[in-house]
Every structure is written in C-alpha cells, then in structure tokens.
Coordinates of N, CA and C in Angstrom, one line a residue:
X7 N -240.2 4.5 -110.3 CA -240.0 3.1 -110.7 C -240.9 2.9 -111.9
X8 N -240.4 2.1 -112.9 CA -241.2 1.9 -114.1 C -242.1 0.7 -113.9
X9 N -243.1 0.7 -114.8 CA -244.1 -0.4 -114.7 C -243.6 -1.6 -115.5
X10 N -243.7 -2.8 -114.9 CA -243.2 -4.0 -115.5 C -244.4 -4.6 -116.3
X11 N -244.0 -5.2 -117.5 CA -244.9 -5.9 -118.3 C -244.8 -7.4 -118.0
X12 N -245.8 -8.0 -117.4 CA -245.8 -9.4 -117.0 C -246.3 -10.1 -118.2
X13 N -245.5 -11.0 -118.8 CA -245.9 -11.7 -120.0 C -245.8 -13.2 -119.7
X14 N -246.9 -13.9 -120.0 CA -247.0 -15.4 -119.8 C -246.7 -16.1 -121.2
X15 N -245.9 -17.1 -121.1 CA -245.7 -17.9 -122.3 C -246.3 -19.3 -122.0
X16 N -247.4 -19.6 -122.6 CA -248.1 -20.8 -122.3 C -248.2 -21.7 -123.6
X17 N -248.5 -23.0 -123.3 CA -248.6 -24.0 -124.4 C -248.5 -25.3 -123.8
X18 N -248.8 -26.3 -124.6 CA -248.7 -27.7 -124.2 C -247.2 -28.1 -124.0
X19 N -247.1 -29.3 -123.5 CA -245.7 -29.8 -123.3 C -244.9 -29.9 -124.6
X20 N -243.7 -29.8 -124.5 CA -242.8 -29.9 -125.6 C -243.1 -29.0 -126.8
X21 N -243.4 -27.8 -126.5 CA -243.7 -26.8 -127.5 C -242.7 -25.6 -127.5
X22 N -241.6 -25.8 -126.8 CA -240.5 -24.8 -126.8 C -240.7 -23.6 -125.9
X23 N -241.6 -23.7 -124.9 CA -241.8 -22.5 -124.0 C -240.6 -22.1 -123.3
X24 N -239.9 -23.0 -122.7 CA -238.7 -22.7 -121.9 C -237.6 -22.1 -122.7
X25 N -237.4 -22.6 -123.9 CA -236.3 -22.0 -124.7 C -236.8 -20.6 -125.1
X26 N -238.0 -20.4 -125.5 CA -238.5 -19.1 -125.9 C -238.4 -18.1 -124.7
X27 N -238.7 -18.5 -123.5 CA -238.6 -17.6 -122.4 C -237.2 -17.2 -122.1
X28 N -236.3 -18.1 -122.3 CA -234.9 -17.8 -122.1 C -234.4 -16.8 -123.1
X29 N -234.8 -17.0 -124.4 CA -234.4 -16.1 -125.4 C -235.1 -14.7 -125.3
X30 N -236.3 -14.7 -124.9 CA -237.0 -13.4 -124.7 C -236.4 -12.6 -123.5
X31 N -236.1 -13.4 -122.5 CA -235.4 -12.7 -121.3 C -234.1 -12.1 -121.7
X32 N -233.3 -12.8 -122.5 CA -232.0 -12.2 -123.0 C -232.2 -11.0 -123.9
X33 N -233.2 -11.1 -124.8 CA -233.4 -10.1 -125.8 C -234.1 -8.8 -125.3
X34 N -235.0 -8.9 -124.4 CA -235.7 -7.7 -124.0 C -234.9 -6.7 -123.2
X35 N -234.2 -6.8 -122.2 CA -234.0 -8.0 -121.3 C -235.2 -8.0 -120.3
X36 N -235.3 -9.2 -119.7 CA -236.3 -9.4 -118.7 C -235.9 -10.4 -117.6
X37 N -236.6 -10.4 -116.5 CA -236.5 -11.4 -115.5 C -237.3 -12.6 -116.0
X38 N -236.8 -13.8 -116.0 CA -237.5 -15.0 -116.4 C -238.0 -15.7 -115.1
X39 N -239.2 -16.2 -115.2 CA -239.8 -16.9 -114.1 C -239.9 -18.4 -114.5
X40 N -239.1 -19.3 -113.9 CA -239.1 -20.7 -114.3 C -240.4 -21.3 -113.9
X41 N -240.7 -22.4 -114.5 CA -242.0 -23.2 -114.3 C -241.9 -24.0 -113.0
X42 N -242.8 -23.7 -112.1 CA -242.8 -24.4 -110.8 C -243.1 -25.8 -111.0
X43 N -244.0 -26.2 -111.9 CA -244.4 -27.6 -112.1 C -243.2 -28.4 -112.6
X44 N -242.4 -27.9 -113.5 CA -241.2 -28.6 -114.0 C -240.2 -28.8 -112.8
X45 N -240.0 -27.7 -112.0 CA -239.1 -27.8 -110.9 C -239.6 -28.9 -109.9
X46 N -240.9 -28.9 -109.6 CA -241.5 -29.9 -108.7 C -241.1 -31.3 -109.2
X47 N -241.4 -31.6 -110.5 CA -241.1 -32.9 -111.0 C -239.6 -33.3 -110.9
X48 N -238.8 -32.3 -111.2 CA -237.3 -32.5 -111.1 C -236.9 -32.8 -109.7
X49 N -237.5 -32.1 -108.8 CA -237.1 -32.2 -107.3 C -237.6 -33.6 -106.8
X50 N -238.8 -34.0 -107.1 CA -239.4 -35.2 -106.6 C -239.3 -36.4 -107.4
X51 N -238.8 -36.3 -108.7 CA -238.7 -37.4 -109.5 C -240.0 -38.0 -110.0
X52 N -241.1 -37.2 -110.0 CA -242.4 -37.8 -110.3 C -243.3 -36.6 -110.6
X53 N -244.4 -36.9 -111.2 CA -245.4 -35.9 -111.5 C -246.2 -35.7 -110.2
X54 N -246.8 -34.5 -110.0 CA -247.6 -34.3 -108.7 C -248.9 -35.0 -108.7
X55 N -249.3 -35.2 -107.4 CA -250.6 -35.8 -107.2 C -251.6 -34.6 -107.2
X56 N -252.9 -35.0 -107.2 CA -254.0 -34.0 -107.2 C -253.9 -33.1 -106.0
X57 N -253.5 -33.6 -104.8 CA -253.5 -32.8 -103.6 C -252.3 -31.8 -103.6
X58 N -251.4 -32.0 -104.6 CA -250.2 -31.1 -104.6 C -250.3 -30.0 -105.7
X59 N -251.4 -30.0 -106.5 CA -251.5 -29.0 -107.5 C -251.7 -27.6 -107.0
X60 N -252.5 -27.4 -106.0 CA -252.7 -26.0 -105.4 C -251.3 -25.4 -104.9
X61 N -250.5 -26.2 -104.3 CA -249.2 -25.7 -103.9 C -248.3 -25.3 -105.0
X62 N -248.4 -26.0 -106.1 CA -247.6 -25.7 -107.3 C -248.1 -24.3 -107.9
X63 N -249.4 -24.2 -107.9 CA -250.0 -22.9 -108.4 C -249.5 -21.7 -107.5
X64 N -249.6 -22.0 -106.2 CA -249.1 -20.9 -105.2 C -247.6 -20.6 -105.4
X65 N -246.8 -21.6 -105.6 CA -245.4 -21.4 -105.9 C -245.2 -20.6 -107.1
X66 N -245.9 -20.9 -108.2 CA -245.7 -20.1 -109.4 C -246.1 -18.7 -109.2
X67 N -247.2 -18.4 -108.5 CA -247.6 -17.0 -108.2 C -246.5 -16.3 -107.3
X68 N -246.0 -17.0 -106.3 CA -244.9 -16.4 -105.5 C -243.7 -16.1 -106.3
X69 N -243.3 -17.0 -107.3 CA -242.2 -16.7 -108.1 C -242.4 -15.5 -109.0
X70 N -243.6 -15.3 -109.5 CA -244.0 -14.1 -110.3 C -243.8 -12.8 -109.5
X71 N -244.3 -12.9 -108.3 CA -244.2 -11.7 -107.4 C -242.7 -11.4 -107.1
X72 N -242.0 -12.4 -106.8 CA -240.5 -12.1 -106.6 C -239.8 -11.6 -107.8
X73 N -240.2 -12.1 -109.0 CA -239.6 -11.6 -110.2 C -240.0 -10.2 -110.5
X74 N -241.2 -9.8 -110.2 CA -241.6 -8.4 -110.4 C -240.8 -7.5 -109.5
X75 N -240.6 -7.9 -108.2 CA -239.7 -7.1 -107.3 C -238.3 -7.1 -107.8
X76 N -237.8 -8.2 -108.3 CA -236.4 -8.2 -108.8 C -236.3 -7.3 -110.1
X77 N -237.2 -7.4 -111.0 CA -237.2 -6.5 -112.2 C -237.2 -5.1 -111.8
X78 N -238.1 -4.7 -110.8 CA -238.1 -3.3 -110.4 C -236.8 -2.9 -109.8
X79 N -236.2 -3.7 -109.0 CA -234.9 -3.4 -108.3 C -233.8 -3.3 -109.4
X80 N -233.9 -4.0 -110.4 CA -232.8 -4.0 -111.5 C -233.1 -3.0 -112.6
X81 N -234.3 -2.3 -112.5 CA -234.7 -1.3 -113.5 C -235.1 -2.0 -114.8
X82 N -235.5 -3.2 -114.8 CA -236.0 -3.9 -116.0 C -237.5 -3.7 -116.1
X83 N -238.0 -3.7 -117.3 CA -239.4 -3.4 -117.5 C -240.2 -4.7 -117.9
X84 N -239.6 -5.8 -118.0 CA -240.2 -7.0 -118.5 C -240.0 -8.2 -117.5
X85 N -241.0 -9.0 -117.3 CA -241.0 -10.3 -116.6 C -241.6 -11.3 -117.6
X86 N -240.9 -12.3 -117.9 CA -241.4 -13.4 -118.7 C -241.6 -14.6 -117.9
X87 N -242.9 -15.1 -117.9 CA -243.3 -16.2 -117.1 C -243.4 -17.5 -118.0
X88 N -242.6 -18.5 -117.6 CA -242.5 -19.8 -118.3 C -243.7 -20.6 -117.8
X89 N -244.7 -20.6 -118.6 CA -246.0 -21.2 -118.3 C -246.7 -20.3 -117.3
X90 N -247.8 -20.8 -116.7 CA -248.6 -19.9 -115.8 C -249.4 -20.9 -114.9
X91 N -250.0 -20.3 -113.8 CA -250.9 -21.1 -113.0 C -252.0 -21.8 -113.8
X92 N -252.5 -21.1 -114.9 CA -253.5 -21.7 -115.7 C -253.1 -23.0 -116.3
X93 N -251.9 -23.2 -116.6 CA -251.4 -24.5 -117.2 C -251.5 -25.6 -116.1
X94 N -251.1 -25.3 -114.9 CA -251.2 -26.3 -113.8 C -252.7 -26.6 -113.6
X95 N -253.5 -25.6 -113.6 CA -255.0 -25.9 -113.3 C -255.6 -26.7 -114.4
X96 N -255.1 -26.5 -115.7 CA -255.6 -27.3 -116.8 C -255.1 -28.7 -116.8
X97 N -253.8 -28.9 -116.3 CA -253.3 -30.2 -116.2 C -254.0 -31.0 -115.1
X98 N -254.4 -30.3 -114.0 CA -255.1 -30.9 -113.0 C -256.5 -31.4 -113.5
X99 N -257.1 -30.6 -114.3 CA -258.4 -31.0 -115.0 C -258.2 -32.2 -115.9
X100 N -257.1 -32.1 -116.7 CA -256.9 -33.1 -117.7 C -256.5 -34.5 -117.0
X101 N -255.7 -34.4 -116.0 CA -255.2 -35.7 -115.4 C -256.1 -36.2 -114.3
X102 N -256.7 -35.3 -113.6 CA -257.4 -35.8 -112.4 C -258.9 -35.4 -112.4
X103 N -259.4 -34.8 -113.5 CA -260.8 -34.4 -113.6 C -261.1 -33.4 -112.5
X104 N -260.1 -32.6 -112.1 CA -260.2 -31.6 -111.0 C -260.3 -30.2 -111.6
X105 N -261.4 -29.6 -111.5 CA -261.6 -28.2 -112.0 C -261.5 -27.2 -110.8
X106 N -261.0 -27.6 -109.7 CA -261.0 -26.7 -108.5 C -260.1 -25.5 -108.6
X107 N -259.1 -25.6 -109.4 CA -258.1 -24.5 -109.5 C -258.3 -23.6 -110.7
X108 N -259.3 -23.9 -111.5 CA -259.4 -23.3 -112.8 C -259.9 -21.8 -112.7
X109 N -260.9 -21.6 -111.9 CA -261.5 -20.2 -111.8 C -260.4 -19.2 -111.3
X110 N -259.8 -19.5 -110.2 CA -258.8 -18.6 -109.7 C -257.6 -18.5 -110.6
X111 N -257.2 -19.5 -111.4 CA -256.1 -19.4 -112.3 C -256.5 -18.5 -113.5
X112 N -257.7 -18.6 -113.9 CA -258.1 -17.7 -115.0 C -258.1 -16.3 -114.5
X113 N -258.6 -16.0 -113.3 CA -258.6 -14.7 -112.8 C -257.2 -14.2 -112.7
X114 N -256.3 -15.0 -112.2 CA -254.9 -14.6 -112.1 C -254.3 -14.3 -113.5
X115 N -254.7 -15.1 -114.5 CA -254.2 -14.9 -115.8 C -254.6 -13.5 -116.4
X116 N -255.7 -13.0 -116.0 CA -256.1 -11.7 -116.5 C -255.2 -10.6 -116.2
X117 N -254.3 -10.8 -115.2 CA -253.3 -9.8 -114.8 C -252.1 -9.7 -115.6
X118 N -251.9 -10.7 -116.6 CA -250.8 -10.6 -117.4 C -251.0 -9.5 -118.5
X119 N -249.9 -8.8 -118.8 CA -250.0 -7.8 -119.9 C -250.2 -8.5 -121.2
X120 N -249.5 -9.6 -121.4 CA -249.6 -10.3 -122.7 C -249.6 -11.8 -122.4
X121 N -250.2 -12.6 -123.3 CA -250.1 -14.0 -123.3 C -249.6 -14.5 -124.6
X122 N -248.5 -15.2 -124.6 CA -248.0 -15.8 -125.8 C -248.3 -17.3 -125.9
X123 N -248.9 -17.8 -126.9 CA -249.3 -19.2 -127.0 C -248.4 -19.9 -128.0
X124 N -247.6 -20.8 -127.5 CA -246.8 -21.7 -128.3 C -247.6 -22.7 -129.0
X125 N -247.5 -22.8 -130.3 CA -248.3 -23.8 -131.0 C -247.7 -25.2 -131.0
X126 N -248.3 -26.0 -131.8 CA -247.8 -27.4 -131.8 C -246.9 -27.7 -133.0
X127 N -246.3 -26.6 -133.6 CA -245.4 -26.8 -134.8 C -244.1 -27.5 -134.4
X128 N -243.7 -27.3 -133.2 CA -242.4 -28.0 -132.8 C -242.7 -29.5 -132.6
X129 N -241.9 -30.3 -133.1 CA -242.1 -31.8 -133.0 C -242.0 -32.2 -131.5
X130 N -242.9 -33.1 -131.1 CA -242.9 -33.6 -129.7 C -241.6 -34.3 -129.5
X131 N -241.1 -34.1 -128.3 CA -239.9 -34.9 -127.8 C -240.1 -35.3 -126.4
X132 N -239.7 -36.5 -126.1 CA -239.7 -37.0 -124.7 C -238.6 -36.2 -124.0
X133 N -239.0 -35.8 -122.8 CA -238.1 -34.9 -122.0 C -238.4 -35.2 -120.5
X134 N -238.0 -36.3 -120.1 CA -238.2 -36.7 -118.6 C -239.6 -37.1 -118.4
X135 N -240.0 -37.0 -117.1 CA -241.2 -37.6 -116.6 C -242.4 -36.7 -117.0
X136 N -242.2 -35.5 -117.4 CA -243.4 -34.6 -117.7 C -243.9 -34.8 -119.1
X137 N -243.4 -35.6 -119.9 CA -243.8 -35.7 -121.3 C -244.8 -36.9 -121.5
X138 N -246.0 -36.6 -121.9 CA -247.0 -37.7 -122.0 C -247.2 -38.2 -123.5
X139 N -246.9 -37.4 -124.5 CA -247.0 -37.8 -125.9 C -247.8 -36.8 -126.7
X140 N -247.7 -37.0 -128.0 CA -248.4 -36.1 -128.9 C -249.9 -36.0 -128.7
X141 N -250.6 -37.1 -128.4 CA -252.0 -37.1 -128.2 C -252.4 -36.3 -127.0
X142 N -251.9 -36.5 -125.8 CA -252.2 -35.7 -124.7 C -251.8 -34.2 -124.9
X143 N -250.7 -34.0 -125.6 CA -250.2 -32.7 -125.9 C -251.3 -31.9 -126.7
X144 N -251.8 -32.6 -127.7 CA -252.9 -31.9 -128.6 C -254.1 -31.7 -127.7
X145 N -254.5 -32.6 -126.9 CA -255.7 -32.5 -126.0 C -255.5 -31.3 -125.1
X146 N -254.3 -31.1 -124.5 CA -254.0 -30.0 -123.6 C -254.1 -28.7 -124.4
X147 N -253.5 -28.7 -125.6 CA -253.6 -27.5 -126.4 C -255.0 -27.0 -126.6
X148 N -255.9 -28.0 -127.0 CA -257.3 -27.7 -127.2 C -257.9 -27.1 -125.9
X149 N -257.6 -27.7 -124.8 CA -258.2 -27.2 -123.5 C -257.7 -25.8 -123.2
X150 N -256.4 -25.5 -123.4 CA -255.8 -24.2 -123.2 C -256.5 -23.2 -124.0
X151 N -256.6 -23.4 -125.3 CA -257.2 -22.5 -126.3 C -258.6 -22.2 -125.9
X152 N -259.4 -23.3 -125.5 CA -260.8 -23.1 -125.1 C -260.9 -22.3 -123.8
X153 N -260.0 -22.6 -122.8 CA -260.1 -21.8 -121.6 C -259.8 -20.4 -121.8
X154 N -258.8 -20.1 -122.6 CA -258.5 -18.7 -122.8 C -259.6 -18.0 -123.5
X155 N -260.2 -18.6 -124.5 CA -261.4 -18.1 -125.2 C -262.6 -17.8 -124.3
X156 N -262.9 -18.8 -123.5 CA -264.0 -18.6 -122.5 C -263.8 -17.5 -121.6
X157 N -262.5 -17.2 -121.2 CA -262.1 -16.2 -120.3 C -262.0 -14.8 -121.0
X158 N -262.1 -14.8 -122.4 CA -262.0 -13.6 -123.1 C -260.6 -13.1 -123.2
X159 N -259.6 -14.0 -123.1 CA -258.2 -13.6 -123.2 C -257.7 -14.0 -124.6
X160 N -257.2 -13.1 -125.3 CA -256.7 -13.3 -126.7 C -255.2 -13.4 -126.6
X161 N -254.7 -14.6 -126.8 CA -253.3 -14.8 -126.8 C -252.7 -14.4 -128.2
X162 N -251.4 -14.2 -128.2 CA -250.7 -14.0 -129.4 C -250.2 -15.4 -129.8
X163 N -250.8 -16.0 -130.8 CA -250.4 -17.3 -131.3 C -249.0 -17.2 -131.9
X164 N -248.1 -18.1 -131.6 CA -246.8 -18.2 -132.1 C -246.5 -19.4 -132.9
X165 N -246.9 -19.4 -134.2 CA -246.6 -20.5 -135.1 C -245.2 -20.5 -135.6
X166 N -244.9 -21.6 -136.2 CA -243.6 -21.7 -136.9 C -242.4 -22.3 -136.1
X167 N -241.3 -22.2 -136.7 CA -240.1 -22.7 -136.0 C -239.6 -21.7 -134.9
X168 N -238.7 -22.2 -134.1 CA -238.3 -21.3 -132.9 C -237.8 -19.9 -133.3
X169 N -237.1 -19.8 -134.4 CA -236.6 -18.5 -134.8 C -237.8 -17.6 -135.2
X170 N -238.7 -18.1 -135.9 CA -239.9 -17.3 -136.3 C -240.7 -16.9 -135.1
X171 N -240.9 -17.8 -134.1 CA -241.6 -17.5 -132.9 C -241.0 -16.4 -132.1
X172 N -239.7 -16.5 -132.0 CA -239.0 -15.5 -131.2 C -239.1 -14.1 -131.8
X173 N -238.9 -14.1 -133.2 CA -239.0 -12.8 -133.9 C -240.4 -12.2 -133.8
X174 N -241.4 -13.0 -134.0 CA -242.8 -12.5 -133.9 C -243.1 -12.1 -132.4
X175 N -242.7 -12.8 -131.4 CA -243.0 -12.5 -130.1 C -242.3 -11.1 -129.7
X176 N -241.0 -11.0 -130.1 CA -240.3 -9.7 -129.8 C -241.0 -8.5 -130.5
X177 N -241.3 -8.7 -131.7 CA -241.9 -7.6 -132.5 C -243.3 -7.2 -131.9
X178 N -244.1 -8.2 -131.6 CA -245.4 -7.9 -131.1 C -245.4 -7.3 -129.6
X179 N -244.5 -7.9 -128.8 CA -244.4 -7.3 -127.5 C -243.9 -5.9 -127.5
X180 N -242.9 -5.6 -128.3 CA -242.4 -4.3 -128.3 C -243.4 -3.3 -128.9
X181 N -244.1 -3.7 -129.9 CA -245.1 -2.9 -130.6 C -246.3 -2.6 -129.7
X182 N -246.7 -3.6 -128.9 CA -247.8 -3.5 -128.0 C -247.5 -2.6 -126.8
X183 N -246.2 -2.5 -126.4 CA -245.8 -1.8 -125.2 C -244.8 -0.8 -125.6
X184 N -245.2 0.3 -126.3 CA -244.2 1.2 -126.8 C -243.4 1.9 -125.7
X185 N -244.0 2.1 -124.5 CA -243.3 2.7 -123.4 C -242.4 1.8 -122.6
X186 N -242.4 0.5 -123.0 CA -241.7 -0.5 -122.3 C -240.4 -1.0 -123.0
X187 N -240.0 -0.3 -124.0 CA -238.7 -0.8 -124.6 C -237.6 -0.5 -123.7
X188 N -236.6 -1.4 -123.7 CA -235.4 -1.2 -122.8 C -234.3 -0.6 -123.7

C-alpha cells in the first residue's frame, strides 16, 4: 500500500478553499474531505454554539481518517482536506474567546504533509450563514497565520486568482512529494 499525502487547505471564509480542494482532487487525483463546519451549518441552518465546536473538530478528524482509508483502498496517494480542525479551533477563539481546542488542533495539524494557505486575494462574497464579512475575514486570516507561525508550521501561501493558486499548489505539491505523483 502506498503512503498518502494528507494536505490541508486552510484560510479565512470566502477565500476559495472549497473550489481549490475540488480542483486539486480532480487534478491529482485525490480524495477530498469536505469541511465539517460548513456541513454543520447547512444541516442546522445556523452557526454552531461554543459547546458544539469540539464535536465539529472530532467530525473533521473522523472524515480525514475515513478519507485516508478510502484513498488507500482506491490506490490514490493524495487526500485533500477542505479546511482543518485548526480552523474550527480558531473560529471558536475568535467568536467565543474559547482557546480550549487550539492546542490539540495544532498538534493534529502537524500531521499534515502540507498546508496550503488561501490568501485574501479573492473578493469576499456572502455565502449563506457562514459569511461574516471582510473585517472578520481579515482578523481570522491574521489569527491563522500567527497560529501556524507559533506552531512552527510553514504553509505554502497561495496568492493570486483561482487559476494561479491551482497551478502553484499543484506544482509545489508534486515537487515536494516526488514519490507521490499519480
């Protein structure tokens, strides 16, 4: 069985993460792990309360494990994670002043083979109940960059328009993982 490269795509709201994950999954090919937080909001028609954050983190991790098994069974060498538990932990900090999930989320994040960071180049768009606006988006981006730096995790910054991001991400992932080309 081949080793899977678990890659997280992180960034603030409305930065094109989901689109990029879909495109990477098609191009590599890879199993894509959908964002548990987005699915929670869609299912419940609201954003989660502070007491629901840990369950969302656990769901995201369970989805990653299932995707790794699925990738192995299909002979795929890539798993692309749409956001990560770190994002939920940072949202919990930003919205509820709750830092209780942060340490474990950072430790989990260290297990990714690569972290791709979607920048703020994509214009903010309202997209259902998860979209807070350009100000909170910029604040979250600062928190995310700072948390990654404190943890010693160097993400691959993805500036530019969606086409440029996709091309850069694919080139860097393939170059960094020469044994993982499909």
